[in-house]
Amino acid sequence: MTFRIPFALGGLLLAGIFALEVLPAAAEPNRVVFPDLEALEHYTTVTRGEVTEHMLTSPEALAAVRAGQPMPDGTHVVLVDYRGGEVFRYFIMQKGAGWGEDYANRTGDWQFQAFHPDKSNNTAEAADRCMGCHQSRGDSEFMFTFSDILSE
């Protein structure tokens, strides 16, 4: 009987070590909050088949980009995803001072979050998937619609 207890504890310890090595680390905290849409300006629309995406951001962010400056901390960039004439979901990018300092493979100080049509947090959408695609746009505030701001 005394042999079984250390053996069982050793097995649990080994399983814990394995989990630490194999399982992914906990995701970073997501600080993105849903913005006041009334305070944002529409700057472009993207249509992909039956999906219409309206892009919004703050007047301050638009002015900064047009002046060749970085978007200010606190900026929200909102993609409003319409399907069948109704809001299907929101994707939000938000920039915060130092948000990217502690993480490898970042998108600067931008974080991403999906929201349901009722503006509640949509945790089923993987924000890291957004980050993975947007990493390729480091020269344009990690945005795919950056040039649309400049063309207005």
CSV table of C-alpha atoms in Angstrom, one decimal:
chain,number,residue,atom,x,y,z
A,1,MET,CA,0.0,0.0,0.0
A,2,THR,CA,2.8,2.5,0.8
A,3,PHE,CA,4.4,1.8,-2.6
A,4,ARG,CA,1.1,2.8,-4.4
A,5,ILE,CA,0.8,6.3,-3.0
A,6,PRO,CA,4.3,7.5,-4.1
A,7,PHE,CA,3.7,5.8,-7.5
A,8,ALA,CA,0.4,7.6,-7.9
A,9,LEU,CA,1.8,10.9,-6.9
A,10,GLY,CA,4.7,10.4,-9.3
A,11,GLY,CA,2.3,9.8,-12.1
A,12,LEU,CA,0.3,12.9,-11.3
A,13,LEU,CA,3.6,14.9,-11.2
A,14,LEU,CA,4.6,13.5,-14.5
A,15,ALA,CA,1.2,14.3,-16.1
A,16,GLY,CA,1.5,17.9,-14.8
A,17,ILE,CA,4.9,18.3,-16.3
A,18,PHE,CA,3.7,16.9,-19.6
A,19,ALA,CA,0.7,19.3,-19.6
A,20,LEU,CA,3.1,22.3,-19.1
A,21,GLU,CA,5.3,21.2,-22.0
A,22,VAL,CA,2.6,20.2,-24.5
A,23,LEU,CA,-0.5,22.4,-23.8
A,24,PRO,CA,-0.4,26.0,-25.0
A,25,ALA,CA,0.2,28.8,-22.5
A,26,ALA,CA,-2.8,30.8,-21.2
A,27,ALA,CA,-3.9,33.5,-23.6
A,28,GLU,CA,-3.0,37.1,-22.9
A,29,PRO,CA,-5.7,39.1,-21.2
A,30,ASN,CA,-7.9,40.9,-23.8
A,31,ARG,CA,-8.4,44.5,-23.0
A,32,VAL,CA,-10.7,45.4,-26.0
A,33,VAL,CA,-13.9,47.1,-25.0
A,34,PHE,CA,-16.8,47.9,-27.2
A,35,PRO,CA,-16.6,51.5,-28.3
A,36,ASP,CA,-19.3,54.2,-28.7
A,37,LEU,CA,-20.2,53.8,-32.3
A,38,GLU,CA,-21.7,57.2,-32.5
A,39,ALA,CA,-18.3,58.8,-31.8
A,40,LEU,CA,-16.7,57.0,-34.8
A,41,GLU,CA,-16.6,57.8,-38.5
A,42,HIS,CA,-17.3,55.5,-41.4
A,43,TYR,CA,-14.2,55.5,-43.7
A,44,THR,CA,-14.8,52.7,-46.2
A,45,THR,CA,-17.0,49.7,-47.1
A,46,VAL,CA,-15.8,46.4,-48.3
A,47,THR,CA,-18.1,43.9,-50.1
A,48,ARG,CA,-17.3,40.2,-50.3
A,49,GLY,CA,-20.1,38.3,-52.0
A,50,GLU,CA,-23.1,38.5,-49.7
A,51,VAL,CA,-21.1,40.1,-46.9
A,52,THR,CA,-20.8,43.9,-46.5
A,53,GLU,CA,-18.3,45.3,-44.1
A,54,HIS,CA,-18.5,48.9,-42.9
A,55,MET,CA,-15.2,50.2,-41.4
A,56,LEU,CA,-15.3,52.8,-38.7
A,57,THR,CA,-12.7,54.6,-36.5
A,58,SER,CA,-12.3,57.9,-34.6
A,59,PRO,CA,-11.8,61.3,-36.3
A,60,GLU,CA,-8.5,61.6,-34.4
A,61,ALA,CA,-7.3,58.3,-35.8
A,62,LEU,CA,-8.2,59.4,-39.4
A,63,ALA,CA,-6.5,62.7,-38.9
A,64,ALA,CA,-3.3,61.0,-37.5
A,65,VAL,CA,-3.1,58.6,-40.5
A,66,ARG,CA,-3.6,61.4,-43.0
A,67,ALA,CA,-0.9,63.5,-41.3
A,68,GLY,CA,1.5,60.6,-41.4
A,69,GLN,CA,1.4,59.9,-37.7
A,70,PRO,CA,0.6,56.7,-35.8
A,71,MET,CA,-2.9,56.2,-34.6
A,72,PRO,CA,-3.3,57.4,-31.0
A,73,ASP,CA,-3.5,55.0,-28.1
A,74,GLY,CA,-7.2,54.2,-27.3
A,75,THR,CA,-8.1,54.1,-31.0
A,76,HIS,CA,-10.8,51.6,-32.0
A,77,VAL,CA,-11.1,50.3,-35.6
A,78,VAL,CA,-14.5,48.6,-36.1
A,79,LEU,CA,-15.6,46.2,-38.8
A,80,VAL,CA,-19.4,45.9,-38.8
A,81,ASP,CA,-20.2,42.7,-40.6
A,82,TYR,CA,-23.6,42.8,-42.3
A,83,ARG,CA,-25.3,39.7,-43.8
A,84,GLY,CA,-28.7,39.8,-45.3
A,85,GLY,CA,-29.0,43.5,-44.4
A,86,GLU,CA,-28.5,42.7,-40.6
A,87,VAL,CA,-25.5,43.1,-38.3
A,88,PHE,CA,-24.0,39.6,-38.1
A,89,ARG,CA,-21.1,40.5,-35.8
A,90,TYR,CA,-18.5,43.2,-35.0
A,91,PHE,CA,-14.8,42.8,-35.1
A,92,ILE,CA,-12.9,45.4,-33.1
A,93,MET,CA,-9.2,46.3,-33.0
A,94,GLN,CA,-8.2,48.5,-30.1
A,95,LYS,CA,-4.8,50.1,-29.5
A,96,GLY,CA,-3.4,50.6,-26.0
A,97,ALA,CA,-0.1,51.9,-24.7
A,98,GLY,CA,2.2,49.0,-23.9
A,99,TRP,CA,-0.3,46.3,-24.8
A,100,GLY,CA,2.1,44.4,-26.9
A,101,GLU,CA,5.3,44.7,-24.8
A,102,ASP,CA,5.0,41.4,-23.0
A,103,TYR,CA,4.1,39.1,-25.9
A,104,ALA,CA,6.0,37.6,-28.8
A,105,ASN,CA,4.5,37.6,-32.3
A,106,ARG,CA,2.4,40.7,-31.6
A,107,THR,CA,0.5,43.2,-33.7
A,108,GLY,CA,2.2,46.2,-32.1
A,109,ASP,CA,0.0,47.5,-29.3
A,110,TRP,CA,-3.3,46.3,-31.0
A,111,GLN,CA,-5.6,43.7,-29.6
A,112,PHE,CA,-8.6,42.1,-31.3
A,113,GLN,CA,-12.1,41.0,-30.2
A,114,ALA,CA,-15.3,39.8,-31.8
A,115,PHE,CA,-18.7,40.9,-30.5
A,116,HIS,CA,-22.2,39.6,-31.1
A,117,PRO,CA,-24.8,41.8,-32.8
A,118,ASP,CA,-26.1,42.8,-29.3
A,119,LYS,CA,-22.5,44.0,-28.6
A,120,SER,CA,-21.7,41.3,-26.0
A,121,ASN,CA,-18.3,39.7,-26.1
A,122,ASN,CA,-18.1,36.8,-28.6
A,123,THR,CA,-15.5,34.4,-27.1
A,124,ALA,CA,-16.3,31.7,-29.7
A,125,GLU,CA,-14.3,33.8,-32.3
A,126,ALA,CA,-10.6,33.3,-31.9
A,127,ALA,CA,-9.0,36.7,-31.6
A,128,ASP,CA,-5.5,35.1,-32.1
A,129,ARG,CA,-6.7,34.2,-35.6
A,130,CYS,CA,-7.3,37.9,-36.4
A,131,MET,CA,-3.9,38.7,-34.9
A,132,GLY,CA,-2.2,36.1,-37.1
A,133,CYS,CA,-3.5,37.6,-40.4
A,134,HIS,CA,-3.0,41.2,-39.3
A,135,GLN,CA,0.7,40.6,-38.4
A,136,SER,CA,1.5,40.9,-42.1
A,137,ARG,CA,0.3,44.5,-42.1
A,138,GLY,CA,2.9,45.9,-39.7
A,139,ASP,CA,3.7,48.8,-42.0
A,140,SER,CA,0.1,50.1,-42.0
A,141,GLU,CA,-1.1,50.0,-38.3
A,142,PHE,CA,-1.8,46.2,-38.9
A,143,MET,CA,-4.9,47.2,-41.0
A,144,PHE,CA,-6.0,45.9,-44.4
A,145,THR,CA,-8.0,49.1,-45.0
A,146,PHE,CA,-5.2,51.6,-44.2
A,147,SER,CA,-4.9,52.8,-47.8
A,148,ASP,CA,-8.6,53.6,-47.9
A,149,ILE,CA,-8.1,56.2,-45.2
A,150,LEU,CA,-5.4,57.9,-47.3
A,151,SER,CA,-7.5,57.8,-50.5
A,152,GLU,CA,-10.3,60.0,-49.0
